[in-house]
C-alpha atoms as a printed R data frame, in Angstrom:
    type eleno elety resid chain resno       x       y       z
1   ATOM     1    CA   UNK     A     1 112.130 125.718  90.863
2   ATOM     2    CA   UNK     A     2 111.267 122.757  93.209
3   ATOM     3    CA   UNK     A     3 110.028 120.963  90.627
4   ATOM     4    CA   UNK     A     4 113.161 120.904  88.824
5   ATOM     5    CA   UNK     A     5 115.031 119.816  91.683
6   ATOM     6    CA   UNK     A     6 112.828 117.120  92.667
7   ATOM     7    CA   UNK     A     7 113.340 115.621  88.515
8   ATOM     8    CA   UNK     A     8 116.888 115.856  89.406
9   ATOM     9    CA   UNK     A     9 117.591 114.244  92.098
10  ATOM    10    CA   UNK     A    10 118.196 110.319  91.441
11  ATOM    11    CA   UNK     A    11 119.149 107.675  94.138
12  ATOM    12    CA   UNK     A    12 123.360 107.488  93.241
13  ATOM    13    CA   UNK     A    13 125.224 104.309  94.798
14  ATOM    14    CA   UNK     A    14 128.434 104.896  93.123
15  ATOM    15    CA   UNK     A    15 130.802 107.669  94.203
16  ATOM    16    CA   UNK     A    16 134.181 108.722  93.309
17  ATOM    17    CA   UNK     A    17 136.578 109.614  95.644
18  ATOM    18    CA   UNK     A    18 136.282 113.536  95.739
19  ATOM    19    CA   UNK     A    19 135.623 114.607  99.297
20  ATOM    20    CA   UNK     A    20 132.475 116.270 100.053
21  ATOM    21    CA   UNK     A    21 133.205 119.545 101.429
22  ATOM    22    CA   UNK     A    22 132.576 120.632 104.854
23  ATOM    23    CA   UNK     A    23 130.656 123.464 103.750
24  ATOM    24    CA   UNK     A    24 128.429 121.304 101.362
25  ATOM    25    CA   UNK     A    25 127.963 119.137 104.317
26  ATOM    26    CA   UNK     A    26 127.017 122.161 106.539
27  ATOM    27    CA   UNK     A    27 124.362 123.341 104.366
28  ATOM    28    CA   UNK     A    28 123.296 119.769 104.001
29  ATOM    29    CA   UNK     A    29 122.296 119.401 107.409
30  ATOM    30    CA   UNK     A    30 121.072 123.158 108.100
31  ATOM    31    CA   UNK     A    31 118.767 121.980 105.575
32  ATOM    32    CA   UNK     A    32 117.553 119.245 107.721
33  ATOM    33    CA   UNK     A    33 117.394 121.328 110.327
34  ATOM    34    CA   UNK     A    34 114.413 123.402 108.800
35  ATOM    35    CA   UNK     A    35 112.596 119.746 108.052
36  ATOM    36    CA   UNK     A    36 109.651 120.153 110.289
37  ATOM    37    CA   UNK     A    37 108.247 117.819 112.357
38  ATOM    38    CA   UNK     A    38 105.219 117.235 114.345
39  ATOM    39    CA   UNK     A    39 104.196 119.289 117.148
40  ATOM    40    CA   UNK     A    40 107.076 120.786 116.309
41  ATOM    41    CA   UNK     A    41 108.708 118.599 118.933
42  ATOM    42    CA   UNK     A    42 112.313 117.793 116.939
43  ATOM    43    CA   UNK     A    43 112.967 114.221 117.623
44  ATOM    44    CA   UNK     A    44 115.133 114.067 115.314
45  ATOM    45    CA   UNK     A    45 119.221 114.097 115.279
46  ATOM    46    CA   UNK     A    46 122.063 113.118 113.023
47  ATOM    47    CA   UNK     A    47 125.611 111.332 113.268
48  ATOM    48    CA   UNK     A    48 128.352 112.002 110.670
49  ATOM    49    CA   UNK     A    49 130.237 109.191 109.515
50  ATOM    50    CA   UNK     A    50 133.342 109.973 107.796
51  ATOM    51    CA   UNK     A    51 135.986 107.358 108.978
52  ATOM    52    CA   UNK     A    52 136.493 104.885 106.132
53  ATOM    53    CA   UNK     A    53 137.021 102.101 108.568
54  ATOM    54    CA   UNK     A    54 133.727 103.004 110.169
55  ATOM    55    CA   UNK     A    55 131.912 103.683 106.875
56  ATOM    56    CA   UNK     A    56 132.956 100.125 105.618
57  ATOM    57    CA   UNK     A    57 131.583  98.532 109.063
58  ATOM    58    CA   UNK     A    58 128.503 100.314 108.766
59  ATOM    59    CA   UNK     A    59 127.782  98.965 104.811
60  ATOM    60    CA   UNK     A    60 127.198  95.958 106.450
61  ATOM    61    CA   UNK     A    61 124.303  96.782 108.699
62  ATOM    62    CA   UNK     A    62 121.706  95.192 106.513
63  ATOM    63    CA   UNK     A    63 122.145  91.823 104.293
64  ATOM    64    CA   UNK     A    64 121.294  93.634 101.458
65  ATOM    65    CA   UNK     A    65 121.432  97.265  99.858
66  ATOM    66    CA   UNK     A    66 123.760  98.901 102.186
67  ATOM    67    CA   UNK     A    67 126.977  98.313 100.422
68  ATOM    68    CA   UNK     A    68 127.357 101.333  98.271
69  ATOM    69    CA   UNK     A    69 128.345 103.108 101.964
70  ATOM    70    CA   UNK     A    70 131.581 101.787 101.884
71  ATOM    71    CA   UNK     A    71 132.219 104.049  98.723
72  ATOM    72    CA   UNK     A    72 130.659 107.038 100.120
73  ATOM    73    CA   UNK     A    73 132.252 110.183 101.279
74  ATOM    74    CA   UNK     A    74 129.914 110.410 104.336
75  ATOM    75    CA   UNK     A    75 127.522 108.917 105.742
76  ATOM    76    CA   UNK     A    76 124.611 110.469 108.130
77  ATOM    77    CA   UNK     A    77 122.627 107.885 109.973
78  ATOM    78    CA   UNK     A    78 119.163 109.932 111.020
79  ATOM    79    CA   UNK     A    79 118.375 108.899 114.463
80  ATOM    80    CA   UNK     A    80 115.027 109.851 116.610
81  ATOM    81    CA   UNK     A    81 114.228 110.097 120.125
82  ATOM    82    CA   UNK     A    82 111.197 107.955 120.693
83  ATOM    83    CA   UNK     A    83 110.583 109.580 124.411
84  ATOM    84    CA   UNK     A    84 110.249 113.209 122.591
85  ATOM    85    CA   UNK     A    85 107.777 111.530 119.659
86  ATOM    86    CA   UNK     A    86 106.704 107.944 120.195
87  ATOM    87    CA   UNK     A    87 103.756 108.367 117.636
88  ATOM    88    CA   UNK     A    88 105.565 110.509 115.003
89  ATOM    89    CA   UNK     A    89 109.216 109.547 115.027
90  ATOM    90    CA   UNK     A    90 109.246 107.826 111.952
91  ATOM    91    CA   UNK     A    91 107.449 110.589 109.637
92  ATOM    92    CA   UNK     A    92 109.443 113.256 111.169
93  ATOM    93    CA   UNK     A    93 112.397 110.909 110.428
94  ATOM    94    CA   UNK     A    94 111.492 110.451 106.395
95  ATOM    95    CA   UNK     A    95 110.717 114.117 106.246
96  ATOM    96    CA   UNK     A    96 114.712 115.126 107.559
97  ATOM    97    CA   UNK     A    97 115.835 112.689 105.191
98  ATOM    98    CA   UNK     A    98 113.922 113.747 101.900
99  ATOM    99    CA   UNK     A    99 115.368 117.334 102.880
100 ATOM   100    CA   UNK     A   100 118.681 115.867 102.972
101 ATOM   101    CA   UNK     A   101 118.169 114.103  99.755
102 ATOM   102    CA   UNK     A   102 116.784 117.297  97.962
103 ATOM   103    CA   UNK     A   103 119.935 118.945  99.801
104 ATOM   104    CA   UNK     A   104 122.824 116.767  98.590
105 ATOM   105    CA   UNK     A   105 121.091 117.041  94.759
106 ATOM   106    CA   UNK     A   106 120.715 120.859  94.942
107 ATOM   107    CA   UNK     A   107 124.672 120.562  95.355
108 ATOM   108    CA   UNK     A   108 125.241 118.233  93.101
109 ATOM   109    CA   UNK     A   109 126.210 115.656  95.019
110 ATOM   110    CA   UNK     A   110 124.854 111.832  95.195
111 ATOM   111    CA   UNK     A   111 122.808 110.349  97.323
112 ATOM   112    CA   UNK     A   112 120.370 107.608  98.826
113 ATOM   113    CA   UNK     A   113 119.326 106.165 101.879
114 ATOM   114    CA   UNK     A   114 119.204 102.499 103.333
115 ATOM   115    CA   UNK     A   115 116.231 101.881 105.473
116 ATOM   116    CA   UNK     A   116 116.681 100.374 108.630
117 ATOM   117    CA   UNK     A   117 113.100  99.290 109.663
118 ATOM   118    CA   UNK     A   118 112.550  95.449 109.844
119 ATOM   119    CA   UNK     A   119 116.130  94.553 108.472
120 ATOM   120    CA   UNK     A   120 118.913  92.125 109.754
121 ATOM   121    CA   UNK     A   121 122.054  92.198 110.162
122 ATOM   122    CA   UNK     A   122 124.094  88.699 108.601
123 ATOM   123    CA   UNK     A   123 124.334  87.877 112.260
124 ATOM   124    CA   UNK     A   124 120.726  87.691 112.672
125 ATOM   125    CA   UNK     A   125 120.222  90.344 114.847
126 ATOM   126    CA   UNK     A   126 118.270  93.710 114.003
127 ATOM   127    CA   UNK     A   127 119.607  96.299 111.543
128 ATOM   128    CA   UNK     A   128 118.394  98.716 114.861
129 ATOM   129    CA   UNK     A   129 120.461  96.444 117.399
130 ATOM   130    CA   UNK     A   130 123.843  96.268 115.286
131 ATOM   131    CA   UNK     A   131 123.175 100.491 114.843
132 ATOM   132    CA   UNK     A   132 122.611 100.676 118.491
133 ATOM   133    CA   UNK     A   133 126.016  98.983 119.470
134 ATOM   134    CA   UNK     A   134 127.374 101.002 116.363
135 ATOM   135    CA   UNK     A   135 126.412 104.142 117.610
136 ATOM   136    CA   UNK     A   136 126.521 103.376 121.135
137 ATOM   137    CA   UNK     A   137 123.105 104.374 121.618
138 ATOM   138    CA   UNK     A   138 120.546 104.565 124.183
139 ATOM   139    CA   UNK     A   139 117.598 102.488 123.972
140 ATOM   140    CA   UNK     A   140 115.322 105.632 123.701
141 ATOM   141    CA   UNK     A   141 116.822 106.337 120.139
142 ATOM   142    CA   UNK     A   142 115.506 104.583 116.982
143 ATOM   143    CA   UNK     A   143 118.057 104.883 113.631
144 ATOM   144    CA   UNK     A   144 115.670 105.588 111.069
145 ATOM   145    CA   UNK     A   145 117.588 105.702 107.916
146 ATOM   146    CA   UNK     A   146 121.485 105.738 106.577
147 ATOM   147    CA   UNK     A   147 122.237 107.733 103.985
148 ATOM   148    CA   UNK     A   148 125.316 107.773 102.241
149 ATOM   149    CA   UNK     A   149 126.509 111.238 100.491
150 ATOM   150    CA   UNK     A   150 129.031 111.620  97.953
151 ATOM   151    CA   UNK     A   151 130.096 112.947  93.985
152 ATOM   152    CA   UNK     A   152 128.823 111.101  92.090
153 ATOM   153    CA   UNK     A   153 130.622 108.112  90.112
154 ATOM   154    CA   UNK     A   154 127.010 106.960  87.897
155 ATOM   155    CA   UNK     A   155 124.350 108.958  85.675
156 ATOM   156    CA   UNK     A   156 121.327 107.883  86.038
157 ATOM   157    CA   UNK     A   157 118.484 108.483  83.158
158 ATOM   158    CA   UNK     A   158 115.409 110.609  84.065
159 ATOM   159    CA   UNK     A   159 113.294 109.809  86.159
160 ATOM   160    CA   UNK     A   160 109.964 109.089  85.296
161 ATOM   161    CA   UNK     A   161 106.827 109.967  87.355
162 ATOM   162    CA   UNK     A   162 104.107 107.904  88.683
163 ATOM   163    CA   UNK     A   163 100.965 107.944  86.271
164 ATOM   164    CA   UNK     A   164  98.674 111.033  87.578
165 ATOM   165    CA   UNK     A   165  95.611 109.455  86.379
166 ATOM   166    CA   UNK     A   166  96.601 106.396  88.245
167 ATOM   167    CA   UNK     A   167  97.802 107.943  91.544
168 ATOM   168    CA   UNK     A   168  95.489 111.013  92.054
169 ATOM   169    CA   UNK     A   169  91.589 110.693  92.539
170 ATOM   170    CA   UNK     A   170  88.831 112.932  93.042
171 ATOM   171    CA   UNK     A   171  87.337 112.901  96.408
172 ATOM   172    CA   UNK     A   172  83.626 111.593  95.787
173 ATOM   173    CA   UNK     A   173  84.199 111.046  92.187
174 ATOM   174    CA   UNK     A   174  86.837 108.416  91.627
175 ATOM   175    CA   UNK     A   175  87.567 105.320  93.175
176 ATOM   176    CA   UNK     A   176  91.309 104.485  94.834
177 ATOM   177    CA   UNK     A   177  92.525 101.653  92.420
């Protein structure tokens, strides 16, 4: 049940060092592939990091919350094409990545993702301009998220849900808090 995947799947940051296997990773991102996105127009594409080197160079993208890459299996760094979806590239972006979270849980692996949007690098530069000489990409691409896949080395306690009666309103009869 969906449901019971979505309760199990916790953002992990700790990994050991088993190596995620390459049929894990497969259906991982044949996963993705099914995310939809808008106009159908599939913006979106994804890089595999598995280097160590490279995975330790890339927990540094951001000041902050991008160091539990280093002890990742793999990485995959969801880029768009903003010439295929200018307007959308971002939501079709989040939805690939939830599928790949939901993916990497179903197979009991760990995962989370380190948003790139409005971060810096320690240089000073953009989190998108350090990815860009990173990845070598063209200015037409936009990294959206990294996320960092692995077993995981942490248990984290359940998750508890938003408040329903907080979060979900009646059109016409409630008011948004």
């Amino acid at each position: 049940m969906l449901l019971e995947l979505v309760e199990k799947r916790r953002s992990i940051r700790k990994f050991t060092e088993e190596k995620v296997s390459d049929e894990d990773l497969k259906e991982i991102l044949t996963i993705a592939l099914h995310a939809p996105t808008a106009k159908n127009r599939n913006p979106v594409r994804y890089i595999v990091i598995r280097d160590k080197k490279r995975l330790e160079e890339l927990s540094n993208f951001k000041k902050n919350s991008a160091k539990f890459i280093a002890s990742a299996d793999l990485a995959l760094a969801v880029v768009t094409d903003t010439d295929i979806a200018p307007n959308t590239n971002h939501q079709d972006a989040s939805i690939a990545a939830t599928f790949i979270l939901l993916a990497a849980a179903d197979l009991d692996l760990g995962a989370t993702w380190a948003n790139v949007v409005d971060a810096r690098h320690e240089s000073g530069i953009s989190a998108q301009e350090f990815l860009h000489k990173f990845f070598d990409l063209e200015d037409k691409f936009d990294v959206e998220c990294i996320i960092g896949i692995g077993h995981p080395a942490e248990e984290k306690s359940e998750k508890v849900p938003f408040e329903y009666s907080e979060n979900v309103f009646e059109d016409l009869n409630d008011k948004v808090k």
